[in-house]
Tab-separated table of C-alpha atoms and ligand atoms in Angstrom:
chain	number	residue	atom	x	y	z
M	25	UNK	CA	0.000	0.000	0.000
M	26	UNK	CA	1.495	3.157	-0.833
M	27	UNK	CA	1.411	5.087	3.168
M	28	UNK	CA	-0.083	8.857	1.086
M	29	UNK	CA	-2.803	7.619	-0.919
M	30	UNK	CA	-3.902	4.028	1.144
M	31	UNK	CA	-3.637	2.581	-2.578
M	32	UNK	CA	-2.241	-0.165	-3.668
M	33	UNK	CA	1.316	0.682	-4.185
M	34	UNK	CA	3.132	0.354	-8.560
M	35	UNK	CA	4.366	-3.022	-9.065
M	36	UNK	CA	6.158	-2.008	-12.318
M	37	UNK	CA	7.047	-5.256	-14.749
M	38	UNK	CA	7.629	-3.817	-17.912
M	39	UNK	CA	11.133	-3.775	-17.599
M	40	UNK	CA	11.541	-5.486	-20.923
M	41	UNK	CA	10.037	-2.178	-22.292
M	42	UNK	CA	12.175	0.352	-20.779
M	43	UNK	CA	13.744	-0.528	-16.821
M	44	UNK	CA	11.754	1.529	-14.077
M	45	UNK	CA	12.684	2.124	-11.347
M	46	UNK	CA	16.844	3.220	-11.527
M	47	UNK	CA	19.502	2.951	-9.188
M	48	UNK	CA	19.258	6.274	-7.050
M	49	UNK	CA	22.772	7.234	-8.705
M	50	UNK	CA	21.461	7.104	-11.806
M	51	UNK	CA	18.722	9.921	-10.817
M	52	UNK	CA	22.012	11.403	-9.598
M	53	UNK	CA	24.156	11.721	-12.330
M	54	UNK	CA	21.375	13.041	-14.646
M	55	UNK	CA	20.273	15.844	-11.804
M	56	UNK	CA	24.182	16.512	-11.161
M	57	UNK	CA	24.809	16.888	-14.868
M	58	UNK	CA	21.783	19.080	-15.710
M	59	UNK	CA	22.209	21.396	-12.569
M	60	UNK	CA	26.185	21.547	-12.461
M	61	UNK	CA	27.993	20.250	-15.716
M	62	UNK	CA	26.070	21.678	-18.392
M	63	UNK	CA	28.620	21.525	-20.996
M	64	UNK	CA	28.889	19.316	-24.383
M	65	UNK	CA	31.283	16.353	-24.730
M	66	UNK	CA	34.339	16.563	-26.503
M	67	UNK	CA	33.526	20.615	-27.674
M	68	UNK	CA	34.863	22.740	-25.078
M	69	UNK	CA	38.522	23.757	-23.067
M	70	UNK	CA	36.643	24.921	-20.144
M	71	UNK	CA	36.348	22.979	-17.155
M	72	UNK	CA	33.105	21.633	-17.086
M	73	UNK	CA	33.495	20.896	-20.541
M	74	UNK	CA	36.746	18.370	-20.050
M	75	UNK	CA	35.130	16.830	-16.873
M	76	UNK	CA	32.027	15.938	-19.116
M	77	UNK	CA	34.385	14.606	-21.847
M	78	UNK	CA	36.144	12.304	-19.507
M	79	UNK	CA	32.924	11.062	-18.011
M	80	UNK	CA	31.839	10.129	-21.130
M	81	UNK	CA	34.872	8.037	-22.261
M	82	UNK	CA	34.372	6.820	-18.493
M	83	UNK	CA	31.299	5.355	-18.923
M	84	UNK	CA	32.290	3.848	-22.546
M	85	UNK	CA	35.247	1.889	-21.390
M	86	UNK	CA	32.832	0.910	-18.783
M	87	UNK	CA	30.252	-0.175	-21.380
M	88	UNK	CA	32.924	-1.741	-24.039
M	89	UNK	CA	34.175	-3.865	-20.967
M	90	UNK	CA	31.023	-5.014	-19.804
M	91	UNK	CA	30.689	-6.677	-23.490
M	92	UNK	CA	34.064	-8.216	-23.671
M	93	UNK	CA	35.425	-5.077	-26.496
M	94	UNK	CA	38.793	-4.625	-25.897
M	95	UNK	CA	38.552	-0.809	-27.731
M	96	UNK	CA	36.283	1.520	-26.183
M	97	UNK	CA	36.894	3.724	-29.043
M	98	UNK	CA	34.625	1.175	-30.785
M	99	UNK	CA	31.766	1.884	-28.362
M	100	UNK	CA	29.256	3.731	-29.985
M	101	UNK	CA	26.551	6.123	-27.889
M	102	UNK	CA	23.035	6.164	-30.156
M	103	UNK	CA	19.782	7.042	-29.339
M	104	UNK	CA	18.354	3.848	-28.404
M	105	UNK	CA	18.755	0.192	-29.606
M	106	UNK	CA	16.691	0.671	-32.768
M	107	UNK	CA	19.531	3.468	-33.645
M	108	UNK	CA	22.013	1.023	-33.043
M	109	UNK	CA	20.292	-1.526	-35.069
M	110	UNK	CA	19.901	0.674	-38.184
M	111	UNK	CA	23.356	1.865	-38.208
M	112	UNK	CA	24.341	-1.510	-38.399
M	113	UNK	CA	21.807	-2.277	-41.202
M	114	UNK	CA	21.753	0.679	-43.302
M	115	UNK	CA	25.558	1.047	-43.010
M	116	UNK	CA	26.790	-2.197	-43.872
M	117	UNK	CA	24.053	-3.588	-46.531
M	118	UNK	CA	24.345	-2.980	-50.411
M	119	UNK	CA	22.669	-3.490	-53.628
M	120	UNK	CA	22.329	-7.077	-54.020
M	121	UNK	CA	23.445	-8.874	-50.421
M	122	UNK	CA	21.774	-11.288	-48.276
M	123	UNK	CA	20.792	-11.156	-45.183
M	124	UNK	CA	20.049	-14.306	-42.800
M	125	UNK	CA	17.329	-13.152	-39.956
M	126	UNK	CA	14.455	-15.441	-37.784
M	127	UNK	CA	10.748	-15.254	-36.830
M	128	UNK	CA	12.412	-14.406	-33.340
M	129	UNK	CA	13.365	-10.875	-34.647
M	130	UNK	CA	11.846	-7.444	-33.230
M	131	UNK	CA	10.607	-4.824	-35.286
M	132	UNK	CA	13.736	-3.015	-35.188
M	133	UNK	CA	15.220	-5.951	-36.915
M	134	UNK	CA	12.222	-7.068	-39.385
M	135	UNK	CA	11.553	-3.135	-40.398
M	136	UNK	CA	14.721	-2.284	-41.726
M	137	UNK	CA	15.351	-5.462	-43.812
M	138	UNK	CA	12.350	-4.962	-45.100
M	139	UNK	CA	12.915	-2.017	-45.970
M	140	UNK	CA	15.644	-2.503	-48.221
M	141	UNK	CA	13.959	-5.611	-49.260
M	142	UNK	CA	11.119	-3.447	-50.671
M	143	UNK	CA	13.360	-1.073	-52.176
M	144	UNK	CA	14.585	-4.132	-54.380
M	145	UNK	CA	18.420	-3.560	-52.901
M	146	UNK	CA	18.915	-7.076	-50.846
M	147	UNK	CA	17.459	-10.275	-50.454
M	148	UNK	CA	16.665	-11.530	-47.458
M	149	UNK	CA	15.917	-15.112	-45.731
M	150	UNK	CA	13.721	-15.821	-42.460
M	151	UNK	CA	14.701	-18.914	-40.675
M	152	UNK	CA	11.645	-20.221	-38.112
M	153	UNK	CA	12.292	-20.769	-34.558
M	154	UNK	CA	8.930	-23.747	-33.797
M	155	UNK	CA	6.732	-22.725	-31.061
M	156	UNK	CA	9.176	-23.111	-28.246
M	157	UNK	CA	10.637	-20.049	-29.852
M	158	UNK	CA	14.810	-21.006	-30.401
M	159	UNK	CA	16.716	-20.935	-33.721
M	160	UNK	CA	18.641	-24.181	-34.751
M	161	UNK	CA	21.827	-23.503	-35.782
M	162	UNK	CA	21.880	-25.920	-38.738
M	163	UNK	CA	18.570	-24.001	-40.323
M	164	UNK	CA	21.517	-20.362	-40.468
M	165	UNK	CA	23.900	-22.759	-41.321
M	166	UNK	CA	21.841	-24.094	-44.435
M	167	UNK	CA	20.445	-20.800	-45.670
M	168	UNK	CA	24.147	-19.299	-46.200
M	169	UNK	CA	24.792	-18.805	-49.496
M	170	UNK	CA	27.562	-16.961	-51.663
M	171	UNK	CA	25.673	-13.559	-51.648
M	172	UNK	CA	25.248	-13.698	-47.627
M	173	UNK	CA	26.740	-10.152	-45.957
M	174	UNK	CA	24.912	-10.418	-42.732
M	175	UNK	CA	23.040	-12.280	-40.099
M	176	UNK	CA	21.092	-10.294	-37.572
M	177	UNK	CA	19.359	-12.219	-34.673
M	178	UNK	CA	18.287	-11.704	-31.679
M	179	UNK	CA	20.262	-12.758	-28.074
M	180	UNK	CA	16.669	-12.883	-26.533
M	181	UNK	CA	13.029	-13.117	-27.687
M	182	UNK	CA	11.442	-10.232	-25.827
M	183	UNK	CA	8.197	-12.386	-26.450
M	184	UNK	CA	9.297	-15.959	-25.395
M	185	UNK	CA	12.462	-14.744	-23.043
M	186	UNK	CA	14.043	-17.978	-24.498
M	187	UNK	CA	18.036	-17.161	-25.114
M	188	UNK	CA	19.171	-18.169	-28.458
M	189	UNK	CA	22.486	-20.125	-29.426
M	190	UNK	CA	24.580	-17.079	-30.781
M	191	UNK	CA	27.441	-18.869	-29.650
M	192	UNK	CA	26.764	-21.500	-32.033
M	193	UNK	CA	25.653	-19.489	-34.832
M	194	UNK	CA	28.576	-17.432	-34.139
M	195	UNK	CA	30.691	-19.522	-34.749
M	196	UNK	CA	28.797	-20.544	-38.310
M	197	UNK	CA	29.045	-17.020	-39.301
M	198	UNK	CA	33.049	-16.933	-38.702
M	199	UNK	CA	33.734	-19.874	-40.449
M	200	UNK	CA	31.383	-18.894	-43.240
M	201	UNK	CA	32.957	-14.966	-43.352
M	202	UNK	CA	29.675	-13.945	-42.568
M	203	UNK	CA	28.911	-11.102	-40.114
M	204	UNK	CA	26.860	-11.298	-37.597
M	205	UNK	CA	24.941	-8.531	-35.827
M	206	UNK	CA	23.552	-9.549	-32.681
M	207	UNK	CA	20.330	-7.610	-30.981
M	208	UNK	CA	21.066	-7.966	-27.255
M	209	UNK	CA	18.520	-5.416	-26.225
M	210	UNK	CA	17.216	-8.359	-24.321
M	211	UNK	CA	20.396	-9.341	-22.217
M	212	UNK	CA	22.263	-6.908	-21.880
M	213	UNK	CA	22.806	-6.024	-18.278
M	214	UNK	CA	20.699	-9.197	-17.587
M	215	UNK	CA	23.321	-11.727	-18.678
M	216	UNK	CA	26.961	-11.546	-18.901
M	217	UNK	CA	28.068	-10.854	-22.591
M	218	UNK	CA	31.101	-11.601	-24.221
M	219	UNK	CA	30.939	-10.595	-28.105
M	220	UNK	CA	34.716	-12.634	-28.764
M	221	UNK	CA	33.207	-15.471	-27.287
M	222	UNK	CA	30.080	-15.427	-28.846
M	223	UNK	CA	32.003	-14.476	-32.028
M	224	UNK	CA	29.717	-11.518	-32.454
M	225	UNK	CA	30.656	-8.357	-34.849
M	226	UNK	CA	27.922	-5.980	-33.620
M	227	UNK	CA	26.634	-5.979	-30.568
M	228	UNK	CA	23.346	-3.381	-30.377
M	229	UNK	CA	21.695	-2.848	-27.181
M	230	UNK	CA	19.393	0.068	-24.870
M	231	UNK	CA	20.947	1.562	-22.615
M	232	UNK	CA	17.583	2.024	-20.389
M	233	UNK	CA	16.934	-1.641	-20.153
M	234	UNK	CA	19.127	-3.729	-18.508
M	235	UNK	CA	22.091	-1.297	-18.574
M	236	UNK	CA	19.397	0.751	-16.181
M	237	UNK	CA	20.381	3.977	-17.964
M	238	UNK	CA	17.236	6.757	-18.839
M	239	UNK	CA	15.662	6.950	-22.041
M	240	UNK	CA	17.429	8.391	-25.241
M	241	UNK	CA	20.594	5.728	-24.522
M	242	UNK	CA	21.616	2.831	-27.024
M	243	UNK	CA	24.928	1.480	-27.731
M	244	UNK	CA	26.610	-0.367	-30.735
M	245	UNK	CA	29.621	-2.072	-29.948
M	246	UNK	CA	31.681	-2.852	-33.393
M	247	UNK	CA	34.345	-5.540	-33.204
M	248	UNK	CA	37.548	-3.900	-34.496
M	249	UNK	CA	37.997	-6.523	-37.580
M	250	UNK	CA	34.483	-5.468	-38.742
M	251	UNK	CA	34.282	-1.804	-38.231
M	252	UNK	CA	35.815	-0.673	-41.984
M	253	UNK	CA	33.173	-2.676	-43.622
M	254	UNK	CA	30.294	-0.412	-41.584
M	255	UNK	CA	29.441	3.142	-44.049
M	256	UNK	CA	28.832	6.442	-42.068
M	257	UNK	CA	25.437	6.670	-42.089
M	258	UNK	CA	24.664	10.320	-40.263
M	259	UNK	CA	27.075	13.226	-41.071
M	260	UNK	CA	27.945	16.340	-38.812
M	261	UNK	CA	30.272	18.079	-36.376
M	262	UNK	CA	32.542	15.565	-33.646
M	263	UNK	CA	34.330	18.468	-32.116
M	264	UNK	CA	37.317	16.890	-33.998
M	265	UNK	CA	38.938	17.976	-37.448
M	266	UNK	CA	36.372	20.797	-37.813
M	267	UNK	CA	38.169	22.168	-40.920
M	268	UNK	CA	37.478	18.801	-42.634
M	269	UNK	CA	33.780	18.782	-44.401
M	270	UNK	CA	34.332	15.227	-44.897
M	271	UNK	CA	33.207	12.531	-41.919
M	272	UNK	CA	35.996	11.785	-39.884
M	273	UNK	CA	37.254	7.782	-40.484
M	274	UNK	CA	38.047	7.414	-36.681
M	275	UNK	CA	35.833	6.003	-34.449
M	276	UNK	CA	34.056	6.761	-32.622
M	277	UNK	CA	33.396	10.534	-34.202
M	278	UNK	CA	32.285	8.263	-37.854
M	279	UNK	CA	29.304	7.256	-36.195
M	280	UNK	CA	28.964	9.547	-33.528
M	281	UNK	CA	27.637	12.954	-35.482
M	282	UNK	CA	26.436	15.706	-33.612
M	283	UNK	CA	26.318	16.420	-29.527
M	284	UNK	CA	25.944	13.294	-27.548
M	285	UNK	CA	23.269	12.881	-25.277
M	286	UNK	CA	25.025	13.493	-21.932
M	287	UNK	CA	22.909	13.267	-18.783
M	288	UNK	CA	21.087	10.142	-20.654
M	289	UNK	CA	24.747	8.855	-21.003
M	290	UNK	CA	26.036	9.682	-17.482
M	291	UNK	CA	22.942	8.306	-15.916
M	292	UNK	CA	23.962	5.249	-17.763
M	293	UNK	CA	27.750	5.369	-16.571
M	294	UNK	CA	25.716	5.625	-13.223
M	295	UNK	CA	23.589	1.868	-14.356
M	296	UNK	CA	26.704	-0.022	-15.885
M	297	UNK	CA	28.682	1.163	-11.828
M	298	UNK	CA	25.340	-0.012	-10.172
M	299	UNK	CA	26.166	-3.339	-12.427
M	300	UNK	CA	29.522	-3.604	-11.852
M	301	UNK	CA	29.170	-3.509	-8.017
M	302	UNK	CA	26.225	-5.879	-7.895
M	303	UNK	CA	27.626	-8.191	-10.269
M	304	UNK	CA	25.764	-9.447	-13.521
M	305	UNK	CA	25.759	-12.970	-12.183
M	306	UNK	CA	24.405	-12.387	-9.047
M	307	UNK	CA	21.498	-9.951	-10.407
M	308	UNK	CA	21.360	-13.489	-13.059
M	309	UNK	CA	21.061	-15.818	-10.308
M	310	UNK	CA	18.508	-13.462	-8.400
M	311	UNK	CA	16.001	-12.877	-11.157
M	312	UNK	CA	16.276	-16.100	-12.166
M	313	UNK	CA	14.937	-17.103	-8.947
M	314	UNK	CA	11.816	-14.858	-8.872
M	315	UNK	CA	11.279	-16.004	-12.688
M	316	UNK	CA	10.965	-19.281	-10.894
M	317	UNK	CA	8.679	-18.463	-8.314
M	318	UNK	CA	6.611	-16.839	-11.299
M	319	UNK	CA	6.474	-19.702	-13.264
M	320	UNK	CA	5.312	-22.015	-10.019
M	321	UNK	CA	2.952	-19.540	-9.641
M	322	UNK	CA	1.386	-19.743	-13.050
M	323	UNK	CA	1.581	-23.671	-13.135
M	324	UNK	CA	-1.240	-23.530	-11.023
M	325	UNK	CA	-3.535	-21.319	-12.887
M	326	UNK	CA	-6.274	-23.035	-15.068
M	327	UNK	CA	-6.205	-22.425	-18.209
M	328	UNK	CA	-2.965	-20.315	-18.325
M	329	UNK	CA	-0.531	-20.984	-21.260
M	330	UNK	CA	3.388	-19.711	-20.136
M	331	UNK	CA	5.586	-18.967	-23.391
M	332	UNK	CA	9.118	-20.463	-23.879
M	333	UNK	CA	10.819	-22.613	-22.174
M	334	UNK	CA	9.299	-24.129	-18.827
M	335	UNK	CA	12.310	-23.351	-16.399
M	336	UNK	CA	14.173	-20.604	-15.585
M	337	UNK	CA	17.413	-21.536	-17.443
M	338	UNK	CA	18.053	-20.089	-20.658
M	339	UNK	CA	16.006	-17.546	-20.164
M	340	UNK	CA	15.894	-13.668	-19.429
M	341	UNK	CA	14.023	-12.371	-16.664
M	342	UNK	CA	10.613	-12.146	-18.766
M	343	UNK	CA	7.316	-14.485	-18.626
M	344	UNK	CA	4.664	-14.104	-21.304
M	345	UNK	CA	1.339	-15.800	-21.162
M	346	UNK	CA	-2.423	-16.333	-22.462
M	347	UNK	CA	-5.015	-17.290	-20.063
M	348	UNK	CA	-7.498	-19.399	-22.182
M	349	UNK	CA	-10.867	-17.066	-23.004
M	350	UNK	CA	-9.684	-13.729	-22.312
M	351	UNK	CA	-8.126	-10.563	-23.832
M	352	UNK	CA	-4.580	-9.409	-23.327
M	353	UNK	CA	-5.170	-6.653	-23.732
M	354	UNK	CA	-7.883	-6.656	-20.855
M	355	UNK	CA	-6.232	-8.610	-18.446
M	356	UNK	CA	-3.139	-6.586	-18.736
M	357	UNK	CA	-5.690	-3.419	-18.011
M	358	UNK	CA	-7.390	-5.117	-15.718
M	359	UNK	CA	-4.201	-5.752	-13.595
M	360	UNK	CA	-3.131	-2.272	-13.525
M	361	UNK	CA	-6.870	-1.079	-12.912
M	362	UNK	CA	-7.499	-3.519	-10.058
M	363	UNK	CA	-4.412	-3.905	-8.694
M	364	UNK	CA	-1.836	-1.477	-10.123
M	365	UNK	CA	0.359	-4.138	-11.703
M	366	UNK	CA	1.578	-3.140	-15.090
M	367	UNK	CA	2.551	-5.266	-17.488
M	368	UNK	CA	3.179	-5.278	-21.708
M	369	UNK	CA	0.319	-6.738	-23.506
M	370	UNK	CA	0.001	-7.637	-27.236
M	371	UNK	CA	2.491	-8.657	-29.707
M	372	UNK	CA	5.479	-6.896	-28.355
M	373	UNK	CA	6.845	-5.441	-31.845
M	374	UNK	CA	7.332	-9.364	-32.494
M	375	UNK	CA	5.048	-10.366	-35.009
M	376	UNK	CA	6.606	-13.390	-36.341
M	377	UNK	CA	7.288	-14.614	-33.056
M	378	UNK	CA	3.559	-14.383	-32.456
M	379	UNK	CA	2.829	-16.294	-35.907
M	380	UNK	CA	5.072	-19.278	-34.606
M	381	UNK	CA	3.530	-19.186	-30.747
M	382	UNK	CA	-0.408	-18.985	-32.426
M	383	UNK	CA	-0.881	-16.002	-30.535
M	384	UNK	CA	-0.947	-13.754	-33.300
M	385	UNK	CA	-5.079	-13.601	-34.265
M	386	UNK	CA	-5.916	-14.344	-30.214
M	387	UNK	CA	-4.178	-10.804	-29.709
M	388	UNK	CA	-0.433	-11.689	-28.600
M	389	UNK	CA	0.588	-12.219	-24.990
M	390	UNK	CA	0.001	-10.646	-21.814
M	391	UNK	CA	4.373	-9.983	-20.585
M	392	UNK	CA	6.066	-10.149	-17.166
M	393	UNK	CA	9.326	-8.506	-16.795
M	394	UNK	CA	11.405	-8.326	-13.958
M	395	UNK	CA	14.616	-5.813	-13.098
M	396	UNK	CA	17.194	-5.564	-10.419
M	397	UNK	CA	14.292	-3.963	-8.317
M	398	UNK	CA	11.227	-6.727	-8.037
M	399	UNK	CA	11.262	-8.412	-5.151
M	400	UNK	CA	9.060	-11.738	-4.285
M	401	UNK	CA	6.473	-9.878	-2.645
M	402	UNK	CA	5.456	-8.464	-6.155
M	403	UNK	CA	5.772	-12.004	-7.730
M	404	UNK	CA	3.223	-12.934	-5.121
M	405	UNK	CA	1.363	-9.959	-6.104
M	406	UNK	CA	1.742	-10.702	-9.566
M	407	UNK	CA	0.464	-14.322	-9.507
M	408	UNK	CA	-2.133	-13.904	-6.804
M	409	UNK	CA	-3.743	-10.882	-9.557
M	410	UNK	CA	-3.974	-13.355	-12.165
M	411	UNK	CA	-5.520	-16.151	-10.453
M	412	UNK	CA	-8.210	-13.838	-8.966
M	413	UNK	CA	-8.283	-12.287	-12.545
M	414	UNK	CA	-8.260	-15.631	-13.951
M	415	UNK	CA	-11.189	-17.453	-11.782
M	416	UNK	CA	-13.321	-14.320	-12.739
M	417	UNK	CA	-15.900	-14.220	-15.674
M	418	UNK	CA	-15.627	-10.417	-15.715
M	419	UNK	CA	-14.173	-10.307	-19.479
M	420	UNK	CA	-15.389	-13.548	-20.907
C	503	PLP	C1	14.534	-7.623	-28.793
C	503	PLP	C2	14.469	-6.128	-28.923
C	503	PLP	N1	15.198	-5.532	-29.852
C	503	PLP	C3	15.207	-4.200	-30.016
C	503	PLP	C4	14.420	-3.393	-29.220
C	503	PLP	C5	14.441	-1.922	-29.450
C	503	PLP	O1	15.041	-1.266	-28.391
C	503	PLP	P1	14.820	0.287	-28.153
C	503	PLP	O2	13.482	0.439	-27.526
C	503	PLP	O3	15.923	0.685	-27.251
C	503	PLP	O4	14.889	0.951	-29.475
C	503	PLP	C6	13.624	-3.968	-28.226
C	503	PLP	C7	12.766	-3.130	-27.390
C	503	PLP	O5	11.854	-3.544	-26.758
C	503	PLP	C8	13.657	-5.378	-28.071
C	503	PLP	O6	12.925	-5.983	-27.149
């Protein structure tokens, strides 16, 4: 109960949509920043000025190391992980390559290929995933053919949860010569990432997901080998080589035109510390624990269908379900109405996944997803909601 209002108090699980609430450093850094710093990044000799540039290359070695880059010049700040998707997309594709993608993918995957699928400029093949929502390696492996630039999956469904074997397919794409772009919006911060070991070229994430940064924060990490394939895709001032009217080659300035987004990116410095001193692992092994507790929970609800695999292992924090005769959409506001529990309903900007689950027509999935903040009593929450909600007849 919240102690001002004698209502029930926000159980927030949409964390898979953007992470709420934030370390208190993060509200910090951004308050800090707008009140005191006030300067750009990388434009100024002034004091504030140089403190905000070396924050900023703080919190991009911090980034780069939490994904296994050894060059945080190769750490790119974007708007979001859609930017970083995109630049990866639109800068590496050209007239007549192929692209290897799955029914797992997000629309920030799916809308850009098809994009320059409609245009006429590549070709591109969908491998399926089967209802329990993972990629086999051996369907990537057959659809590579001499034309194939790219292959762009995702780490984690954000419908299903279910992790996919990017270690595996990485591995395909080396020995093929094929790049692969991996979308861990999903993991990152959730799972510890390591793009040399998952043989991974491009790594695009949010950074106000799992990296718990606000807002207006993506990142693309490029692995060195790959990074003079990628095209400039945006053009403008760096604060570097200003009589040059051409883009600068260097990264990061190539990809990184115009001023940065700096409280969004020192609130995420002020995430990626919260991270580090938590430890991914043990922020793993404790969600994975209340994902547990969620799926007991749901085992016992009549007529409930749970997404993905059954356990909590290889899996991110996130539970989607149907209950058998009603609405997504309704239960979802029904749980926020009744008992101020929100949660994603619908397809999720997934809708192959939703083609492969059946849940497409029925109206998608109602979504649970936890961040470093739930705590069992809002699992109980959660799952005591839905049976009530469940054992109702209110929407059918
Ligand atoms: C799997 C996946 N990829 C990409 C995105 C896009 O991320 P952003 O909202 O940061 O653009 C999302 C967002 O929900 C996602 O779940």
């Amino acid at each position: 109960m919240c102690p001002d209002t004698g209502e029930p108090a926000r159980i927030y699980l949409d964390n898979a949509a953007t992470s709420w609430p934030k370390p208190e450093a993060v509200y910090i850094a951004v308050d800090h920043y707008q009140r005191q710093l006030g300067a750009p990044a990388g434009r100024g000799g002034y004091a504030e000025a140089i403190t905000v540039a070396q924050a900023v290359n703080d919190a991009r070695r911090k980034v780069a190391r939490l994904v296994g880059l050894a060059d945080p010049s190769h750490l790119i700040f974007t708007l979001n992980g859609t930017d970083s998707l995109n630049l990866v997309i639109h800068g590496l594709l050209g007239d007549g390559d192929h692209v290897i993608t799955s029914d797992v993918e997000h629309n920030s995957v799916l809308r850009p290929l098809t994009h320059l699928e409609t245009a006429g400029r590549i070709t591109v093949t969908r491998v399926g995933c089967g209802a329990g929502g993972v990629v086999d390696p051996a369907d990537i492996r057959a659809a590579i053919r001499p034309a194939t630039r790219l292959i762009a999956l995702s780490h984690a469904s954000n419908v299903t949860g279910a992790v996919q074997p990017i270690e595996a397919i990485g591995r395909i794409a080396r020995e093929a010569g094929v790049l692969l772009l991996c979308d861990a919006a999903q993991t990152i911060g959730h799972l510890p990432l390591d793009m040399e070991r998952l043989h991974v070229d491009f790594l695009a994430a949010s950074g106000h997901k799992g990296l718990l940064g606000p807002l207006g924060t993506g990142v693309l990490a490029i692995r060195p080998a790959a990074a003079a394939r990628l095209k400039s895709v945006r053009q403008g001032g760096t604060g570097t080589q200003s009589d040059e009217t051409r883009q600068p080659e260097q990264l990061p300035w190539k990809f990184e035109a115009g001023n940065l987004n700096v409280p969004g990116i020192l609130g995420l410095r002020a995430g990626v510390e919260f991270l580090a001193e938590r430890g991914v692992m043990e922020l793993h092994r404790e969600s994975q624990d209340l994902t547990t507790q969620l799926l007991a929970g749901f085992a016992g609800i009549k007529g409930l269908r749970v997404m993905g695999p059954s356990t909590s292992d290889q899996r991110v924090p996130l539970v989607s379900v149907t209950i058998e005769g009603y609405d997504p959409q309704e239960v979802a506001l029904g749980l926020d109405a009744g008992y101020r529990i929100q949660v994603r309903s619908g397809l999720h900007c997934a809708p192959a996944m939703h083609r492969s689950l059946g849940t497409h027509a029925s109206g998608g999935t109602i979504r649970f997803s936890l961040g470093p903040f739930t705590t069992a009593s809002d699992i109980d929450a959660a799952v005591g909601a839905v049976r009530e909600l469940a054992s109702s007849q209110m929407w059918i």
